[in-house]
Amino acid sequence: MRVRWKDSACVTSKKTIKYRKHYITAYNKDGIAGWIIDLPNDHNIYKSHYCAENAIDLALGGYGVKGKPTKKRLKFGIEIVGTY
């Protein structure tokens, strides 16, 4: 028997994430899958929701109320896969 795991925050989900009063939404059009954020003048598509959270931190400065992010999230950095 093979066990298959499903990421709860994968791009195929329609779940919207709220982070620091901004929304991170899944994007999947024209063969480009990723995450977009609702910051003004930001038309980037990010590789993962961790990258989108890091982009919000960079735009707003600091790390927010929760304090420093996890090592896993910092490892992702900011990776942009395209623009919309």
Short mmCIF file of N, CA, C and O in Angstrom, two decimals:
data_model
loop_
_atom_site.label_atom_id
_atom_site.label_comp_id
_atom_site.label_asym_id
_atom_site.label_seq_id
_atom_site.Cartn_x
_atom_site.Cartn_y
_atom_site.Cartn_z
N MET A 1 0.84 -1.17 0.00
CA MET A 1 0.00 0.00 0.00
C MET A 1 0.89 1.24 0.00
O MET A 1 1.83 1.34 0.75
N ARG A 2 0.57 2.17 -0.84
CA ARG A 2 1.35 3.40 -0.95
C ARG A 2 0.57 4.55 -0.32
O ARG A 2 -0.60 4.74 -0.60
N VAL A 3 1.25 5.33 0.52
CA VAL A 3 0.64 6.47 1.16
C VAL A 3 0.99 7.71 0.35
O VAL A 3 2.14 7.96 0.04
N ARG A 4 -0.03 8.47 -0.01
CA ARG A 4 0.19 9.70 -0.78
C ARG A 4 -0.20 10.87 0.09
O ARG A 4 -1.28 10.91 0.66
N TRP A 5 0.68 11.84 0.17
CA TRP A 5 0.44 13.03 0.98
C TRP A 5 -0.03 14.17 0.10
O TRP A 5 0.39 14.30 -1.02
N LYS A 6 -0.87 14.99 0.65
CA LYS A 6 -1.36 16.15 -0.07
C LYS A 6 -1.04 17.41 0.73
O LYS A 6 -1.36 17.48 1.91
N ASP A 7 -0.40 18.36 0.09
CA ASP A 7 -0.09 19.62 0.74
C ASP A 7 -1.37 20.41 0.91
O ASP A 7 -2.10 20.63 -0.04
N SER A 8 -1.64 20.89 2.11
CA SER A 8 -2.88 21.61 2.37
C SER A 8 -2.88 23.00 1.76
O SER A 8 -3.92 23.63 1.63
N ALA A 9 -1.72 23.52 1.38
CA ALA A 9 -1.64 24.87 0.81
C ALA A 9 -1.08 24.82 -0.61
O ALA A 9 -0.33 25.68 -1.01
N CYS A 10 -1.44 23.78 -1.36
CA CYS A 10 -0.90 23.66 -2.72
C CYS A 10 -1.62 24.60 -3.68
O CYS A 10 -2.67 25.14 -3.37
N VAL A 11 -1.06 24.78 -4.84
CA VAL A 11 -1.60 25.74 -5.81
C VAL A 11 -2.96 25.31 -6.33
O VAL A 11 -3.78 26.15 -6.67
N THR A 12 -3.25 24.04 -6.36
CA THR A 12 -4.53 23.58 -6.89
C THR A 12 -5.69 23.89 -5.95
O THR A 12 -6.83 23.87 -6.37
N SER A 13 -5.38 24.20 -4.70
CA SER A 13 -6.46 24.53 -3.77
C SER A 13 -6.97 25.94 -4.04
O SER A 13 -6.28 26.77 -4.59
N LYS A 14 -8.17 26.20 -3.66
CA LYS A 14 -8.77 27.52 -3.83
C LYS A 14 -8.70 28.30 -2.53
O LYS A 14 -9.33 29.33 -2.39
N LYS A 15 -7.94 27.81 -1.57
CA LYS A 15 -7.86 28.44 -0.27
C LYS A 15 -7.07 29.74 -0.35
O LYS A 15 -6.00 29.80 -0.93
N THR A 16 -7.62 30.80 0.22
CA THR A 16 -6.95 32.08 0.27
C THR A 16 -6.36 32.24 1.66
O THR A 16 -7.01 31.96 2.66
N ILE A 17 -5.11 32.70 1.72
CA ILE A 17 -4.40 32.86 2.98
C ILE A 17 -4.34 34.35 3.31
O ILE A 17 -4.03 35.17 2.45
N LYS A 18 -4.64 34.70 4.56
CA LYS A 18 -4.53 36.09 5.00
C LYS A 18 -3.26 36.22 5.83
O LYS A 18 -3.07 35.48 6.79
N TYR A 19 -2.40 37.16 5.44
CA TYR A 19 -1.14 37.36 6.14
C TYR A 19 -0.88 38.86 6.25
O TYR A 19 -0.85 39.56 5.24
N ARG A 20 -0.74 39.35 7.46
CA ARG A 20 -0.49 40.77 7.74
C ARG A 20 -1.50 41.69 7.04
O ARG A 20 -1.15 42.66 6.39
N LYS A 21 -2.77 41.33 7.13
CA LYS A 21 -3.90 42.08 6.57
C LYS A 21 -3.89 42.14 5.04
O LYS A 21 -4.54 42.99 4.45
N HIS A 22 -3.18 41.23 4.39
CA HIS A 22 -3.19 41.12 2.93
C HIS A 22 -3.53 39.68 2.56
O HIS A 22 -3.29 38.75 3.34
N TYR A 23 -4.07 39.50 1.37
CA TYR A 23 -4.51 38.18 0.93
C TYR A 23 -3.53 37.58 -0.07
O TYR A 23 -3.06 38.26 -0.98
N ILE A 24 -3.27 36.29 0.11
CA ILE A 24 -2.44 35.52 -0.81
C ILE A 24 -3.37 34.50 -1.46
O ILE A 24 -3.99 33.69 -0.78
N THR A 25 -3.47 34.58 -2.79
CA THR A 25 -4.45 33.77 -3.52
C THR A 25 -3.74 32.86 -4.53
O THR A 25 -2.77 33.28 -5.16
N ALA A 26 -4.26 31.65 -4.68
CA ALA A 26 -3.71 30.73 -5.67
C ALA A 26 -4.01 31.25 -7.08
O ALA A 26 -5.08 31.80 -7.34
N TYR A 27 -3.05 31.07 -7.99
CA TYR A 27 -3.18 31.53 -9.37
C TYR A 27 -2.78 30.38 -10.28
O TYR A 27 -1.72 29.78 -10.09
N ASN A 28 -3.62 30.07 -11.27
CA ASN A 28 -3.32 28.99 -12.19
C ASN A 28 -3.97 29.29 -13.54
O ASN A 28 -5.10 28.92 -13.79
N LYS A 29 -3.23 30.00 -14.40
CA LYS A 29 -3.72 30.34 -15.73
C LYS A 29 -2.58 30.24 -16.73
O LYS A 29 -1.43 30.48 -16.39
N ASP A 30 -2.91 29.94 -17.96
CA ASP A 30 -1.95 29.90 -19.06
C ASP A 30 -0.73 29.03 -18.76
O ASP A 30 0.38 29.33 -19.17
N GLY A 31 -0.91 27.97 -18.00
CA GLY A 31 0.19 27.07 -17.69
C GLY A 31 1.12 27.57 -16.61
O GLY A 31 2.13 26.95 -16.33
N ILE A 32 0.81 28.70 -16.01
CA ILE A 32 1.63 29.24 -14.93
C ILE A 32 0.85 29.08 -13.63
O ILE A 32 -0.25 29.60 -13.50
N ALA A 33 1.44 28.36 -12.70
CA ALA A 33 0.80 28.15 -11.41
C ALA A 33 1.65 28.78 -10.33
O ALA A 33 2.88 28.67 -10.34
N GLY A 34 1.01 29.46 -9.40
CA GLY A 34 1.73 30.10 -8.32
C GLY A 34 0.78 30.82 -7.39
O GLY A 34 -0.40 30.47 -7.30
N TRP A 35 1.28 31.83 -6.73
CA TRP A 35 0.52 32.58 -5.74
C TRP A 35 0.66 34.07 -6.01
O TRP A 35 1.74 34.54 -6.35
N ILE A 36 -0.43 34.82 -5.86
CA ILE A 36 -0.40 36.26 -6.05
C ILE A 36 -0.83 36.95 -4.76
O ILE A 36 -1.54 36.35 -3.94
N ILE A 37 -0.38 38.19 -4.58
CA ILE A 37 -0.73 38.95 -3.39
C ILE A 37 -1.47 40.21 -3.79
O ILE A 37 -1.37 40.65 -4.94
N ASP A 38 -2.20 40.79 -2.86
CA ASP A 38 -3.05 41.94 -3.19
C ASP A 38 -2.39 43.29 -2.90
O ASP A 38 -3.09 44.29 -2.73
N LEU A 39 -1.08 43.35 -2.86
CA LEU A 39 -0.40 44.64 -2.68
C LEU A 39 -0.54 45.47 -3.95
O LEU A 39 -0.48 44.93 -5.05
N PRO A 40 -0.72 46.79 -3.80
CA PRO A 40 -0.82 47.63 -5.00
C PRO A 40 0.49 47.61 -5.78
O PRO A 40 1.57 47.56 -5.21
N ASN A 41 0.39 47.64 -7.09
CA ASN A 41 1.54 47.66 -8.00
C ASN A 41 2.40 46.40 -7.92
O ASN A 41 3.56 46.43 -8.32
N ASP A 42 1.89 45.31 -7.40
CA ASP A 42 2.62 44.04 -7.39
C ASP A 42 1.90 43.08 -8.31
O ASP A 42 0.81 42.61 -8.01
N HIS A 43 2.49 42.79 -9.46
CA HIS A 43 1.88 41.91 -10.45
C HIS A 43 2.70 40.64 -10.64
O HIS A 43 2.68 40.02 -11.70
N ASN A 44 3.42 40.23 -9.61
CA ASN A 44 4.26 39.04 -9.67
C ASN A 44 3.47 37.80 -9.28
O ASN A 44 2.55 37.86 -8.48
N ILE A 45 3.89 36.67 -9.83
CA ILE A 45 3.37 35.37 -9.45
C ILE A 45 4.50 34.66 -8.71
O ILE A 45 5.57 34.46 -9.27
N TYR A 46 4.26 34.30 -7.46
CA TYR A 46 5.29 33.71 -6.62
C TYR A 46 5.19 32.19 -6.65
O TYR A 46 4.12 31.62 -6.78
N LYS A 47 6.33 31.53 -6.50
CA LYS A 47 6.42 30.08 -6.61
C LYS A 47 5.63 29.37 -5.51
O LYS A 47 4.96 28.38 -5.76
N SER A 48 5.74 29.83 -4.27
CA SER A 48 5.02 29.21 -3.16
C SER A 48 4.41 30.29 -2.28
O SER A 48 4.74 31.47 -2.40
N HIS A 49 3.54 29.87 -1.39
CA HIS A 49 2.95 30.86 -0.49
C HIS A 49 3.98 31.39 0.50
O HIS A 49 3.86 32.50 0.99
N TYR A 50 5.04 30.62 0.75
CA TYR A 50 6.13 31.13 1.59
C TYR A 50 6.83 32.30 0.90
O TYR A 50 7.16 33.29 1.54
N CYS A 51 7.06 32.19 -0.39
CA CYS A 51 7.67 33.29 -1.15
C CYS A 51 6.79 34.53 -1.13
O CYS A 51 7.28 35.65 -1.02
N ALA A 52 5.49 34.33 -1.23
CA ALA A 52 4.55 35.46 -1.19
C ALA A 52 4.57 36.13 0.18
O ALA A 52 4.55 37.36 0.28
N GLU A 53 4.65 35.34 1.26
CA GLU A 53 4.73 35.92 2.60
C GLU A 53 6.03 36.71 2.76
O GLU A 53 6.05 37.78 3.36
N ASN A 54 7.13 36.19 2.22
CA ASN A 54 8.41 36.90 2.29
C ASN A 54 8.35 38.21 1.51
O ASN A 54 8.93 39.21 1.91
N ALA A 55 7.64 38.21 0.38
CA ALA A 55 7.49 39.43 -0.42
C ALA A 55 6.68 40.49 0.34
O ALA A 55 6.99 41.67 0.29
N ILE A 56 5.65 40.05 1.06
CA ILE A 56 4.87 40.98 1.87
C ILE A 56 5.74 41.55 2.98
O ILE A 56 5.70 42.75 3.25
N ASP A 57 6.54 40.71 3.62
CA ASP A 57 7.45 41.19 4.66
C ASP A 57 8.43 42.22 4.11
O ASP A 57 8.70 43.24 4.75
N LEU A 58 8.95 41.98 2.92
CA LEU A 58 9.89 42.92 2.30
C LEU A 58 9.21 44.25 1.99
O LEU A 58 9.78 45.31 2.23
N ALA A 59 7.99 44.19 1.47
CA ALA A 59 7.27 45.41 1.09
C ALA A 59 6.85 46.23 2.32
O ALA A 59 6.92 47.45 2.29
N LEU A 60 6.44 45.56 3.38
CA LEU A 60 5.95 46.26 4.56
C LEU A 60 7.04 46.53 5.59
O LEU A 60 6.86 47.34 6.48
N GLY A 61 8.15 45.83 5.48
CA GLY A 61 9.23 45.98 6.44
C GLY A 61 8.98 45.17 7.69
O GLY A 61 7.87 45.09 8.19
N GLY A 62 9.99 44.53 8.21
CA GLY A 62 9.86 43.73 9.43
C GLY A 62 9.16 42.40 9.17
O GLY A 62 8.98 41.99 8.03
N TYR A 63 8.79 41.76 10.28
CA TYR A 63 8.17 40.44 10.18
C TYR A 63 6.76 40.39 10.73
O TYR A 63 6.17 39.34 10.83
N GLY A 64 6.20 41.48 11.13
CA GLY A 64 4.84 41.47 11.62
C GLY A 64 4.74 41.18 13.10
O GLY A 64 5.73 41.14 13.82
N VAL A 65 3.54 40.93 13.55
CA VAL A 65 3.26 40.76 14.97
C VAL A 65 3.76 39.42 15.50
O VAL A 65 4.18 39.32 16.64
N LYS A 66 3.74 38.40 14.67
CA LYS A 66 4.09 37.05 15.12
C LYS A 66 5.59 36.87 15.37
O LYS A 66 6.01 35.86 15.88
N GLY A 67 6.40 37.82 14.97
CA GLY A 67 7.83 37.70 15.19
C GLY A 67 8.54 37.09 13.99
O GLY A 67 8.03 37.06 12.88
N LYS A 68 9.74 36.61 14.21
CA LYS A 68 10.58 36.09 13.13
C LYS A 68 9.98 34.83 12.50
O LYS A 68 9.47 33.96 13.20
N PRO A 69 10.05 34.72 11.17
CA PRO A 69 9.51 33.54 10.49
C PRO A 69 10.37 32.30 10.75
O PRO A 69 11.50 32.40 11.22
N THR A 70 9.84 31.16 10.37
CA THR A 70 10.56 29.90 10.56
C THR A 70 11.75 29.81 9.60
O THR A 70 11.81 30.50 8.59
N LYS A 71 12.68 28.92 9.93
CA LYS A 71 13.85 28.70 9.08
C LYS A 71 13.43 28.18 7.71
O LYS A 71 14.03 28.52 6.69
N LYS A 72 12.39 27.36 7.68
CA LYS A 72 11.90 26.80 6.42
C LYS A 72 11.42 27.92 5.49
O LYS A 72 11.75 27.93 4.31
N ARG A 73 10.68 28.87 6.04
CA ARG A 73 10.18 29.97 5.21
C ARG A 73 11.31 30.87 4.74
O ARG A 73 11.32 31.33 3.60
N LEU A 74 12.27 31.15 5.59
CA LEU A 74 13.40 31.97 5.19
C LEU A 74 14.22 31.30 4.09
O LEU A 74 14.78 31.97 3.23
N LYS A 75 14.29 29.97 4.12
CA LYS A 75 15.04 29.21 3.12
C LYS A 75 14.44 29.38 1.72
O LYS A 75 15.17 29.41 0.72
N PHE A 76 13.13 29.55 1.62
CA PHE A 76 12.47 29.71 0.33
C PHE A 76 12.84 31.03 -0.36
O PHE A 76 12.89 31.09 -1.57
N GLY A 77 13.05 32.07 0.42
CA GLY A 77 13.38 33.37 -0.16
C GLY A 77 12.19 33.90 -0.96
O GLY A 77 11.04 33.63 -0.65
N ILE A 78 12.48 34.66 -2.03
CA ILE A 78 11.44 35.18 -2.91
C ILE A 78 11.73 34.70 -4.32
O ILE A 78 12.70 35.13 -4.93
N GLU A 79 10.91 33.79 -4.82
CA GLU A 79 11.07 33.27 -6.17
C GLU A 79 9.83 33.66 -6.99
O GLU A 79 8.73 33.32 -6.66
N ILE A 80 10.09 34.35 -8.08
CA ILE A 80 9.01 34.81 -8.97
C ILE A 80 9.00 33.94 -10.21
O ILE A 80 10.03 33.75 -10.86
N VAL A 81 7.83 33.38 -10.56
CA VAL A 81 7.72 32.52 -11.72
C VAL A 81 7.12 33.23 -12.93
O VAL A 81 7.13 32.69 -14.03
N GLY A 82 6.60 34.43 -12.75
CA GLY A 82 6.03 35.19 -13.86
C GLY A 82 5.28 36.40 -13.36
O GLY A 82 5.31 36.74 -12.19
N THR A 83 4.60 37.05 -14.30
CA THR A 83 3.75 38.20 -13.95
C THR A 83 2.38 38.00 -14.56
O THR A 83 2.21 37.23 -15.50
N TYR A 84 1.42 38.70 -14.03
CA TYR A 84 0.07 38.63 -14.59
C TYR A 84 -0.40 40.00 -15.00
O TYR A 84 0.15 41.00 -14.68
#
